[in-house]
Amino acid sequence: MTQLARLKAQVTDDLRESLRRTGEAGEVPSVEGPEVVWEYPSEPGFGDLATPVAFALARSARRRPRDIAEMLRRHLDLDPQFVDRVEVGGAGYLNLFLTKAFWQQVIPGILTGGEEYGRSRVGAGKRAQVEFVSANPTGPLHVGHGRGAAVGDAVANLLAAAGFAVEREFYVNDAGTQIEMLARSVLARYRQGFKMNAPLPEQGYHGEYVRDVAAALQAEVGEKFLDLPEQESLPAIGEFATRLMLEEIKGDLERFGIHFDSWVSEKALLSRWGPPDRDRLVAAVRDLFGPNVYEEEGAIWLRTSAFGDDKDRVLIRANGEPTYFISDCVYHREKCERGFDRLINVWGADHHGYIPRVKAALEALGYASEPLHVVLVQMVTVLRGGMPIPMSKRSGEFVTLAEVMDEVGTDAARFIFLTRRSDSPLDFDLEVAKAQSMENPVYYVQYAHARLSSVLREAEKAGVPGPYLEAPLALLDQPEEISLLKHLALYPEMVEAAAVTYEPHRMPAYLQNLAGELHGYYNKYRIIGADRPLSQARLALVSATRTVLANALTLLGVKAPERM
RNA sequence: GCGCCCAUAGCUCAGCUGGAUAGAGCGACGGACUACGAAUCCGUAGGUCAGAGGUUCGAAUCCUCUUGGGCGCGCCA
């Protein structure tokens, strides 16, 4: 628990006590523990902490909020070491002005906490799984996957910082017709490699990478698949191509700085259901869902409408083939069985219509749907100098994640993917992303970190080395210093809020504010000077700021460079 | 037709469980390096929070409608 959290809890208690006393004094009718919410006013005149609790009481007490706030204020008994004074502001706000000593105290917490500063225990003892990317292994990752990867990884990092035991999972859609289509496409290119007339299938994959896979296939098996009947060659080619694509995907992700704890194969999952003959499938499905399964017009349906979905969904088609939905059911059942307290799915926003049916499936399986939360990630439009680059999956023309990493680097890409809320569409301009200028927020933040690293190196040279635990912090009394301290003090709450709402985009916003505070401060004041105690105090502040910058950047998967 | 999401400064976007005078960045204009990193800073300009009702002491935030956008609605994956 941070100093700030402790103070808020303490003042909340005092406030309740004050309420009780005002009630006893007959000044207002006693009210059962009202919600005490705390705000951080941006206006200095409104103090450091403010609560509108008097407004909530005004109605039942039939008194003006200002009067109630005034009574509460008189009955408050707060520690003068931390709370300088309390004022009634506006129409009835209770404004707390904290002492400089209080804010100065955040520094020791940060310096001793180090990498741990900002971690909390809200998720302690709980397990969370974050499933993300989960791209079909039918082609390379594109920018959209990159955004999903950045978001999923950041959400996982945030949950871990909030105390959850986190597992990152990639669900490999290696079963079904899309793999078969990939195999047919590779086979066509493979045959073309032998000067045969073999057109790509109608719905085939047109990307250049298919030729690469075909060439690799030829290098491995030579002419072997030319004579083989397709029933034999296609499964083998499918496996070969899937393996190759997965390797490429893994390589891209590794380069993007993302590591998965588990890779779950849809094919392997389904194969546990035995051979795909209809009777056994139906039996398995009935066994799984019980009475919520019924047969109509030759198909097997799940009664998802009984659990909040618009309509029922087909599990097994009339032709005996299982649907994609059945895979989802089986997969999510397995997730539940693994005993996670939270299941986070990061999906493309075009899949939002699937949320009700998957939740319904969980309910039908006898699990609660609440632990499942879907983070939707909207489309990325790639621009170059303001002009959109056309992308089409069908023609195989799309900007790959690898290309983005080549051109703008991983740090800029990851940071930009996280600057907007994930469910709003993102314009990603390559020229802006690689510009090392103020247009590019990632450098603004990284520069702050590099700059402070440099200052700390200078301090060492000047004979004022760290870790500044004994620094006379009372000397930090300039308004910019107090403001910076407040930002640092708020960091743990930021992380916790971003984690529980699954909204990583709050972190870049926080970072830009913090970096802004720092740059302003740096330009106005000299850190290392003739006054040694003052230098030490400022270096303590600088060191603490650097730690928070580094911790926050790490959560986003962005490097915190010592030099740039 | 039904459902979900969105509309905030010229541009790109924040705005936490409703709170005080709605904020950044970019772009524009004007300034600041003989001291720790000018990839920086300081200042100026810029708003009917799409529109109309409603709830509330109080609404960018919640509800309804309208307009204008995005997406989803298959025994496809």
XYZ file of C-alpha atoms (C1' of nucleotides) in Angstrom:
641
model
C 0.000 0.000 0.000
C 1.341 3.379 -0.939
C 1.509 6.426 1.302
C -1.218 8.003 -0.759
C -3.555 5.033 -0.518
C -2.969 4.872 3.205
C -3.688 8.545 3.618
C -6.893 8.319 1.623
C -8.069 5.359 3.660
C -7.268 7.184 6.860
C -9.018 10.379 5.839
C -12.015 8.372 4.676
C -12.222 6.811 8.108
C -11.896 10.201 9.745
C -14.623 11.501 7.512
C -16.950 8.702 8.549
C -16.122 9.414 12.147
C -16.811 13.079 11.575
C -20.133 12.144 10.017
C -21.017 10.104 13.046
C -20.187 12.996 15.327
C -22.148 15.518 13.311
C -25.020 13.054 13.434
C -24.772 12.764 17.199
C -24.597 16.509 17.558
C -27.887 16.615 15.691
C -26.449 18.815 12.983
C -27.412 16.430 10.209
C -29.403 13.211 10.262
C -26.927 10.356 10.476
C -26.367 8.640 7.204
C -25.221 5.106 6.658
C -21.640 5.070 5.345
C -21.858 7.137 2.179
C -19.461 6.472 -0.636
C -16.409 8.656 -0.251
C -14.788 9.238 -3.617
C -11.546 11.093 -4.012
C -10.499 13.298 -6.857
C -7.255 14.986 -7.689
C -8.181 18.530 -8.668
C -6.111 19.974 -11.455
C -6.623 23.471 -10.128
C -4.072 24.206 -7.370
C -6.587 26.384 -5.551
C -8.747 23.340 -4.957
C -6.112 21.479 -3.031
C -4.512 18.095 -3.576
C -7.366 15.803 -2.683
C -11.021 16.641 -2.927
C -14.268 14.869 -2.247
C -17.813 15.824 -3.185
C -19.217 13.678 -0.396
C -21.258 16.578 0.970
C -23.297 16.649 -2.237
C -24.355 13.078 -1.708
C -25.564 13.927 1.794
C -27.316 17.148 0.894
C -30.500 15.542 -0.309
C -31.295 13.292 2.638
C -30.063 15.860 5.131
C -32.108 18.566 3.438
C -29.265 21.010 3.928
C -27.064 22.896 1.520
C -23.952 20.954 0.497
C -21.788 23.844 1.620
C -23.196 23.721 5.134
C -22.674 19.999 5.360
C -19.137 20.302 4.068
C -18.487 22.981 6.658
C -19.760 20.774 9.494
C -17.657 17.878 8.302
C -14.647 20.104 8.108
C -15.065 21.278 11.698
C -15.295 17.722 12.981
C -12.334 16.423 11.035
C -9.250 15.652 13.026
C -6.372 15.033 10.670
C -2.694 14.456 11.095
C -1.103 17.909 10.666
C 2.106 16.283 9.538
C 0.442 15.298 6.273
C -2.649 17.458 5.962
C -1.940 21.146 5.960
C -5.529 22.357 5.954
C -9.035 21.585 4.784
C -11.221 24.058 2.965
C -14.738 24.084 1.690
C -14.747 25.044 -1.958
C -17.224 25.573 -4.726
C -20.753 24.541 -3.908
C -19.624 22.112 -1.245
C -16.379 20.406 -2.059
C -14.125 19.366 0.742
C -10.625 20.280 -0.384
C -7.592 18.864 1.354
C -4.258 20.607 1.093
C -1.476 18.176 1.834
C 1.867 19.169 3.229
C 5.022 19.191 1.187
C 6.388 16.669 3.640
C 3.733 14.235 2.549
C 4.660 14.446 -1.103
C 8.366 14.324 -0.353
C 7.793 10.959 1.275
C 7.004 9.269 -2.013
C 10.665 9.353 -2.967
C 11.979 6.827 -0.432
C 9.179 4.475 -1.439
C 10.219 4.649 -5.052
C 13.949 4.462 -4.460
C 13.665 1.417 -2.219
C 10.916 -0.160 -4.308
C 12.761 0.153 -7.599
C 11.211 -2.126 -10.195
C 8.575 -3.099 -7.674
C 7.190 0.413 -7.399
C 3.761 0.441 -8.989
C 2.963 -3.174 -8.346
C -0.133 -3.890 -6.325
C -1.869 -6.847 -4.797
C -5.429 -6.539 -6.121
C -4.905 -9.705 -8.133
C -2.834 -11.536 -5.548
C -3.614 -15.225 -5.435
C -5.605 -15.077 -8.655
C -4.764 -16.481 -12.053
C -5.443 -14.721 -15.312
C -5.044 -15.947 -18.833
C -4.625 -13.559 -21.713
C -5.200 -15.056 -25.124
C -4.104 -12.838 -27.973
C -2.877 -12.639 -31.565
C -4.118 -16.180 -32.304
C -3.618 -15.554 -36.000
C -4.374 -18.236 -38.533
C -1.091 -19.804 -39.611
C -1.994 -19.152 -43.214
C 0.205 -16.130 -43.719
C 2.547 -13.688 -42.045
C 1.383 -11.371 -39.285
C 0.129 -8.012 -40.494
C -0.110 -4.658 -38.720
C -3.499 -5.502 -37.248
C -1.971 -8.512 -35.523
C 0.774 -6.204 -34.322
C -1.719 -3.970 -32.596
C -3.401 -6.970 -31.017
C -0.014 -8.242 -29.903
C 0.972 -4.922 -28.339
C -2.372 -4.604 -26.567
C -2.491 -8.195 -25.354
C 1.044 -8.122 -24.048
C 0.490 -4.809 -22.259
C -2.727 -6.077 -20.681
C -0.862 -9.159 -19.514
C 1.941 -7.024 -18.088
C -0.553 -4.790 -16.314
C -2.372 -7.735 -14.782
C 0.932 -9.165 -13.639
C 1.782 -5.809 -12.060
C -1.574 -5.925 -10.300
C -0.534 -9.193 -8.707
C -2.206 -11.737 -10.985
C -0.394 -14.864 -12.027
C -0.611 -14.380 -15.773
C -0.420 -16.848 -18.605
C -0.117 -15.727 -22.228
C -1.653 -17.993 -24.776
C -1.689 -18.213 -28.553
C -4.516 -20.287 -29.991
C -3.425 -21.799 -33.266
C -6.258 -22.183 -35.753
C -4.590 -25.019 -37.567
C -7.711 -26.994 -38.382
C -10.423 -26.573 -40.924
C -10.868 -25.334 -44.421
C -8.530 -22.378 -44.251
C -5.571 -24.697 -43.823
C -6.804 -26.827 -46.659
C -7.032 -23.717 -48.798
C -3.494 -22.820 -47.877
C -2.377 -26.319 -48.848
C -4.143 -26.048 -52.201
C -2.544 -22.675 -52.817
C 0.914 -24.009 -51.989
C 0.332 -27.044 -54.160
C -0.585 -24.807 -57.086
C 2.569 -22.729 -56.662
C 4.583 -25.904 -56.203
C 3.284 -27.283 -59.484
C 3.935 -23.947 -61.176
C 7.512 -24.340 -59.994
C 7.682 -27.339 -62.327
C 6.286 -25.325 -65.214
C 2.913 -26.964 -64.841
C -0.308 -25.146 -65.562
C -1.810 -24.980 -62.078
C -4.027 -21.996 -61.306
C -4.544 -20.833 -57.739
C -7.859 -21.955 -56.292
C -10.774 -19.535 -56.429
C -10.571 -18.539 -52.754
C -6.865 -19.283 -52.529
C -4.087 -17.276 -50.930
C -2.472 -14.921 -53.407
C 0.362 -13.562 -51.295
C 3.939 -13.815 -52.447
C 4.829 -15.793 -49.346
C 2.925 -18.754 -50.769
C 5.584 -19.037 -53.460
C 8.236 -19.069 -50.745
C 6.491 -21.905 -48.976
C 6.209 -23.811 -52.265
C 9.899 -23.283 -52.938
C 10.750 -24.551 -49.459
C 8.541 -27.545 -50.075
C 10.280 -28.312 -53.315
C 13.647 -28.004 -51.624
C 12.562 -30.542 -49.050
C 10.669 -33.162 -51.070
C 11.661 -32.490 -54.644
C 9.171 -33.868 -57.133
C 7.564 -36.264 -54.706
C 4.196 -34.503 -54.442
C 3.721 -34.168 -58.189
C 2.512 -37.720 -58.591
C 0.785 -38.166 -55.256
C -3.014 -38.057 -55.201
C -4.277 -34.922 -53.526
C -5.901 -36.834 -50.673
C -2.402 -37.754 -49.605
C -0.434 -34.692 -50.563
C -2.760 -31.992 -49.265
C -2.665 -32.981 -45.580
C 1.092 -33.261 -45.736
C 1.449 -29.928 -47.483
C -0.959 -28.373 -45.001
C 1.169 -29.544 -42.135
C 4.341 -28.408 -43.805
C 2.968 -24.977 -44.617
C 1.451 -24.543 -41.170
C 4.745 -25.377 -39.548
C 6.614 -22.917 -41.718
C 4.095 -20.143 -41.138
C 4.094 -20.749 -37.407
C 7.853 -20.499 -37.336
C 7.658 -17.189 -39.129
C 4.935 -15.950 -36.795
C 6.952 -16.973 -33.764
C 9.997 -15.236 -35.171
C 8.080 -12.019 -35.763
C 6.608 -12.083 -32.273
C 9.964 -12.746 -30.707
C 11.387 -9.798 -32.553
C 8.421 -7.750 -31.374
C 9.398 -8.667 -27.830
C 6.469 -10.930 -27.115
C 6.677 -14.297 -25.468
C 3.845 -16.775 -25.123
C 3.657 -19.299 -22.316
C 1.527 -21.680 -24.279
C 0.529 -22.457 -27.812
C -2.683 -24.415 -28.086
C -3.428 -26.211 -31.316
C -7.028 -26.333 -32.410
C -6.274 -29.442 -34.373
C -4.842 -31.238 -31.371
C -7.761 -30.094 -29.257
C -10.295 -31.436 -31.727
C -8.475 -34.658 -32.357
C -9.125 -35.609 -28.749
C -12.708 -35.857 -29.817
C -11.843 -38.851 -31.935
C -12.254 -39.269 -35.683
C -14.702 -36.853 -37.259
C -17.498 -39.250 -37.863
C -20.849 -37.746 -37.264
C -22.288 -40.184 -34.754
C -19.404 -39.896 -32.349
C -19.372 -36.138 -32.662
C -23.054 -35.939 -31.889
C -22.619 -38.210 -28.909
C -19.741 -36.092 -27.630
C -21.708 -32.912 -28.080
C -24.736 -34.305 -26.269
C -22.479 -35.461 -23.511
C -20.978 -31.994 -23.259
C -24.054 -29.808 -23.386
C -26.819 -32.182 -22.321
C -30.367 -30.969 -22.854
C -29.361 -27.707 -24.532
C -28.534 -29.599 -27.693
C -31.186 -30.413 -30.253
C -31.427 -31.613 -33.822
C -33.243 -29.697 -36.511
C -33.172 -29.975 -40.293
C -30.380 -32.462 -40.002
C -28.073 -30.152 -38.043
C -27.152 -30.205 -34.369
C -27.830 -26.940 -32.558
C -26.903 -25.400 -29.243
C -29.659 -23.474 -27.522
C -27.527 -20.353 -26.927
C -30.664 -18.200 -27.041
C -31.491 -19.533 -23.599
C -28.335 -17.783 -22.352
C -28.606 -14.347 -23.861
C -27.680 -14.923 -27.496
C -29.979 -13.647 -30.291
C -30.498 -17.057 -31.765
C -29.347 -20.632 -31.514
C -26.126 -21.732 -33.157
C -25.206 -24.755 -35.217
C -22.603 -27.093 -33.761
C -22.639 -29.811 -36.381
C -23.798 -29.189 -39.894
C -26.217 -31.426 -41.725
C -23.304 -32.766 -43.723
C -21.690 -33.982 -40.530
C -18.918 -31.386 -40.428
C -18.319 -29.593 -37.137
C -18.574 -25.802 -37.226
C -15.966 -23.331 -36.126
C -18.215 -22.502 -33.186
C -17.813 -25.983 -31.796
C -14.066 -25.423 -31.642
C -14.668 -22.277 -29.657
C -16.894 -24.160 -27.239
C -14.376 -26.909 -26.727
C -11.540 -24.451 -26.395
C -13.271 -22.227 -23.883
C -14.394 -25.195 -21.871
C -10.782 -26.255 -21.665
C -9.815 -22.757 -20.544
C -12.383 -22.925 -17.758
C -11.182 -26.323 -16.683
C -7.712 -24.985 -16.294
C -9.024 -22.907 -13.416
C -8.347 -19.285 -14.302
C -10.055 -16.513 -12.368
C -9.974 -14.224 -15.379
C -10.043 -15.095 -19.040
C -9.082 -12.243 -21.319
C -9.550 -12.641 -25.061
C -8.077 -10.039 -27.352
C -10.131 -10.078 -30.534
C -10.429 -8.072 -33.701
C -13.401 -5.765 -33.375
C -15.054 -7.440 -36.348
C -15.649 -10.425 -34.074
C -17.669 -8.484 -31.531
C -20.822 -10.307 -32.580
C -19.320 -13.538 -31.240
C -19.138 -12.445 -27.644
C -22.752 -13.297 -26.747
C -22.563 -16.772 -28.237
C -19.288 -17.677 -26.557
C -20.568 -16.395 -23.229
C -23.776 -18.348 -23.812
C -21.748 -21.451 -24.546
C -19.918 -21.087 -21.240
C -23.210 -20.806 -19.387
C -24.557 -23.810 -21.252
C -21.491 -25.726 -20.159
C -22.250 -24.830 -16.562
C -19.568 -22.185 -16.149
C -20.039 -18.553 -15.239
C -19.443 -16.186 -18.143
C -18.281 -13.281 -15.972
C -14.621 -14.292 -15.816
C -14.475 -14.025 -19.592
C -13.689 -10.562 -20.854
C -13.108 -9.690 -24.476
C -10.839 -6.781 -25.333
C -11.732 -5.603 -28.821
C -9.037 -4.196 -31.054
C -10.061 -2.027 -33.967
C -8.564 -1.832 -37.417
C -5.245 -0.242 -38.237
C -5.025 1.894 -41.346
C -1.440 2.255 -42.485
C -0.552 5.581 -44.041
C 2.545 6.901 -45.669
C 2.769 10.646 -45.500
C -0.971 10.954 -45.010
C -1.898 8.599 -47.855
C -3.541 5.279 -46.933
C -1.813 2.147 -48.154
C -4.500 -0.131 -49.595
C -4.748 -3.549 -48.037
C -6.732 -6.549 -49.071
C -6.521 -9.993 -47.635
C -7.854 -11.565 -50.803
C -5.144 -10.224 -53.059
C -2.524 -10.893 -50.422
C -1.529 -7.238 -50.307
C -1.070 -6.128 -46.759
C 1.538 -4.404 -44.678
C 3.180 -7.010 -42.505
C 4.307 -6.561 -38.946
C 7.814 -7.428 -40.072
C 7.791 -4.545 -42.551
C 6.609 -2.152 -39.858
C 9.356 -3.309 -37.513
C 11.942 -2.921 -40.291
C 10.815 0.576 -41.043
C 9.916 2.179 -37.723
C 11.352 -0.158 -35.096
C 9.598 -2.069 -32.360
C 9.519 0.647 -29.707
C 7.749 3.225 -31.835
C 5.343 0.631 -33.204
C 4.401 -0.742 -29.812
C 4.000 2.656 -28.237
C 1.834 3.999 -31.045
C -0.343 0.876 -31.030
C -1.041 1.628 -27.386
C -1.657 5.356 -27.510
C -5.310 5.106 -28.477
C -7.950 3.062 -26.798
C -7.909 -0.311 -28.459
C -11.540 -0.239 -29.574
C -11.126 2.867 -31.670
C -9.653 2.689 -35.162
C -6.022 3.691 -35.508
C -4.272 5.563 -38.265
C -0.658 4.489 -38.317
C 1.479 6.812 -40.388
C 4.839 5.258 -41.185
C 6.483 8.622 -41.793
C 5.318 9.949 -38.441
C 6.223 6.748 -36.630
C 9.786 6.818 -37.792
C 10.256 10.559 -37.503
C 12.548 11.201 -34.570
C 10.752 14.368 -33.710
C 8.209 15.818 -31.384
C 5.456 14.401 -33.531
C 6.491 11.032 -32.244
C 5.535 10.636 -28.587
C 7.662 7.581 -27.955
C 10.874 9.551 -28.331
C 9.564 12.304 -26.119
C 9.160 9.799 -23.302
C 12.322 7.841 -24.016
C 14.262 11.064 -24.235
C 13.176 11.967 -20.729
C 14.553 8.671 -19.506
C 17.815 8.999 -21.422
C 18.204 12.552 -20.249
C 17.835 11.588 -16.604
C 20.208 8.689 -17.075
C 22.689 11.195 -18.384
C 22.174 13.491 -15.418
C 22.760 10.610 -13.025
C 25.964 9.742 -14.848
C 27.058 13.359 -14.538
C 26.250 13.292 -10.847
C 28.540 10.355 -10.379
C 31.343 12.181 -12.162
C 30.691 15.252 -10.029
C 31.104 13.182 -6.882
C 27.408 13.064 -5.915
C 26.598 9.400 -6.462
C 23.358 7.626 -5.554
C 21.265 6.112 -4.212
C 20.235 9.371 -2.440
C 18.343 7.606 0.327
C 19.711 10.106 2.831
C 19.002 13.163 0.705
C 17.419 16.143 2.515
C 14.077 15.918 0.754
C 12.649 18.897 2.599
C 14.623 21.036 0.149
C 12.254 19.977 -2.621
C 9.782 22.778 -2.180
C 9.455 24.391 -5.605
C 5.981 24.127 -7.189
C 7.365 22.126 -10.118
C 8.976 19.704 -7.710
C 5.795 19.160 -5.758
C 3.861 18.711 -8.979
C 6.341 16.117 -10.200
C 6.110 14.314 -6.868
C 2.338 14.167 -7.170
C 2.593 12.534 -10.563
C 4.997 9.974 -9.195
C 2.695 9.294 -6.250
C -0.235 8.619 -8.574
C 1.600 6.012 -10.622
C 0.529 2.935 -8.638
C -3.118 3.942 -8.897
C -2.685 4.447 -12.623
C -1.318 0.966 -13.096
C -4.049 -0.591 -11.023
C -6.793 1.281 -12.858
C -5.351 0.418 -16.262
C -5.107 -3.222 -15.207
C -8.606 -3.712 -13.854
C -10.205 -1.936 -16.804
C -7.949 -3.655 -19.348
C -7.127 -0.247 -20.786
C -3.416 -0.042 -21.495
C -3.823 3.211 -23.419
C -3.930 5.059 -20.121
C -0.261 4.364 -19.618
C 1.097 6.233 -22.657
C -1.060 9.208 -21.668
C 0.361 9.089 -18.160
C 3.888 8.760 -19.497
C 3.549 11.749 -21.765
C 2.313 13.842 -18.859
C 5.100 12.691 -16.608
C 7.744 13.275 -19.276
C 6.273 16.728 -19.869
C 6.504 17.576 -16.182
C 10.052 16.392 -16.119
C 11.201 18.285 -19.196
C 9.640 21.470 -17.889
C 11.301 21.044 -14.541
C 14.632 20.206 -16.086
C 14.647 23.281 -18.244
C 13.854 25.562 -15.354
C 16.054 24.221 -12.583
C 19.590 23.048 -12.330
C 19.896 19.574 -10.794
C 23.602 19.408 -10.005
C 24.986 22.587 -8.562
C 27.246 24.040 -5.927
C 24.744 23.438 -3.152
C 25.460 19.812 -2.355
C 22.434 19.003 -0.153
C 20.122 20.584 -2.711
C 21.817 18.621 -5.473
C 21.273 15.413 -3.560
C 17.616 16.160 -2.997
C 17.062 16.942 -6.653
C 19.003 13.895 -7.726
C 16.756 11.816 -5.493
C 13.781 13.261 -7.319
C 15.398 12.677 -10.674
C 16.294 9.129 -9.783
C 12.751 8.394 -8.620
C 11.325 9.879 -11.807
C 13.639 7.795 -13.909
C 12.510 4.665 -12.081
C 8.860 5.391 -12.739
C 9.511 6.159 -16.404
C 11.388 2.902 -16.763
C 8.750 0.870 -14.938
C 5.936 2.278 -17.047
C 7.785 1.816 -20.322
C 8.582 -1.759 -19.364
C 4.898 -2.464 -18.829
C 4.280 -1.364 -22.391
C 7.090 -3.471 -23.757
C 9.034 -0.379 -24.780
C 12.714 0.020 -23.988
C 13.884 2.658 -21.533
C 17.214 3.662 -23.087
C 20.133 5.095 -21.113
C 21.307 6.853 -24.247
C 19.723 7.609 -27.565
C -34.376 -4.308 -40.984
C -31.939 -5.782 -36.053
C -27.551 -5.432 -32.770
C -22.713 -3.346 -31.045
C -19.190 0.815 -31.214
C -18.223 5.931 -32.322
C -18.999 11.715 -33.045
C -14.693 16.607 -28.105
C -9.810 22.708 -30.845
C -7.722 23.216 -38.032
C -5.537 17.663 -37.555
C -4.794 13.166 -34.226
C -6.786 12.048 -29.639
C -7.285 12.064 -23.703
C -11.137 13.074 -20.244
C -11.079 7.886 -14.344
C -17.159 5.360 -10.574
C -21.701 11.983 -13.296
C -18.524 17.095 -10.217
C -15.593 23.051 -9.750
C -13.210 27.409 -15.354
C -13.305 20.599 -20.900
C -7.195 19.011 -21.504
C -2.631 17.156 -24.347
C 0.247 16.576 -28.772
C 0.763 18.090 -33.792
C 0.136 22.175 -37.078
C 0.427 28.078 -36.869
C 2.779 32.425 -34.718
C 6.627 34.634 -31.212
C 10.657 33.609 -27.940
C 14.915 30.481 -24.904
C 21.427 26.919 -25.329
C 29.287 29.998 -22.760
C 26.371 25.149 -16.954
C 23.635 18.519 -15.932
C 21.329 15.903 -23.385
C 17.546 21.970 -27.614
C 14.871 14.579 -29.741
C 13.905 19.967 -24.881
C 11.447 24.325 -22.835
C 8.358 29.088 -22.363
C 4.432 32.114 -24.420
C 0.139 33.272 -27.919
C -4.093 31.713 -30.777
C -7.827 28.016 -31.204
C -14.424 24.896 -28.385
C -22.395 25.599 -29.329
C -18.209 18.452 -26.420
C -22.750 16.380 -33.842
C -28.171 18.209 -32.852
C -32.739 18.049 -29.735
C -35.148 16.575 -25.407
C -34.885 14.154 -20.401
C -32.848 12.557 -15.298
C -29.898 15.436 -11.467
C -28.132 20.304 -6.816
C -24.663 19.343 -11.157
C -24.055 16.030 -17.701
C -18.711 15.592 -22.627
C -19.988 11.453 -19.119
C -26.400 8.403 -17.692
C -31.526 7.742 -20.677
C -34.577 8.670 -25.343
C -34.854 10.471 -30.263
C -32.546 12.657 -34.821
C -28.387 13.169 -38.101
C -23.750 11.318 -39.742
C -19.798 7.341 -39.722
C -17.536 2.150 -38.573
C -18.527 -2.983 -37.737
C -21.454 -7.356 -37.154
C -25.827 -10.111 -38.294
C -24.298 -17.912 -42.655
C -25.337 -25.255 -41.570
C -18.217 -19.327 -43.780
C -13.603 -19.277 -41.123
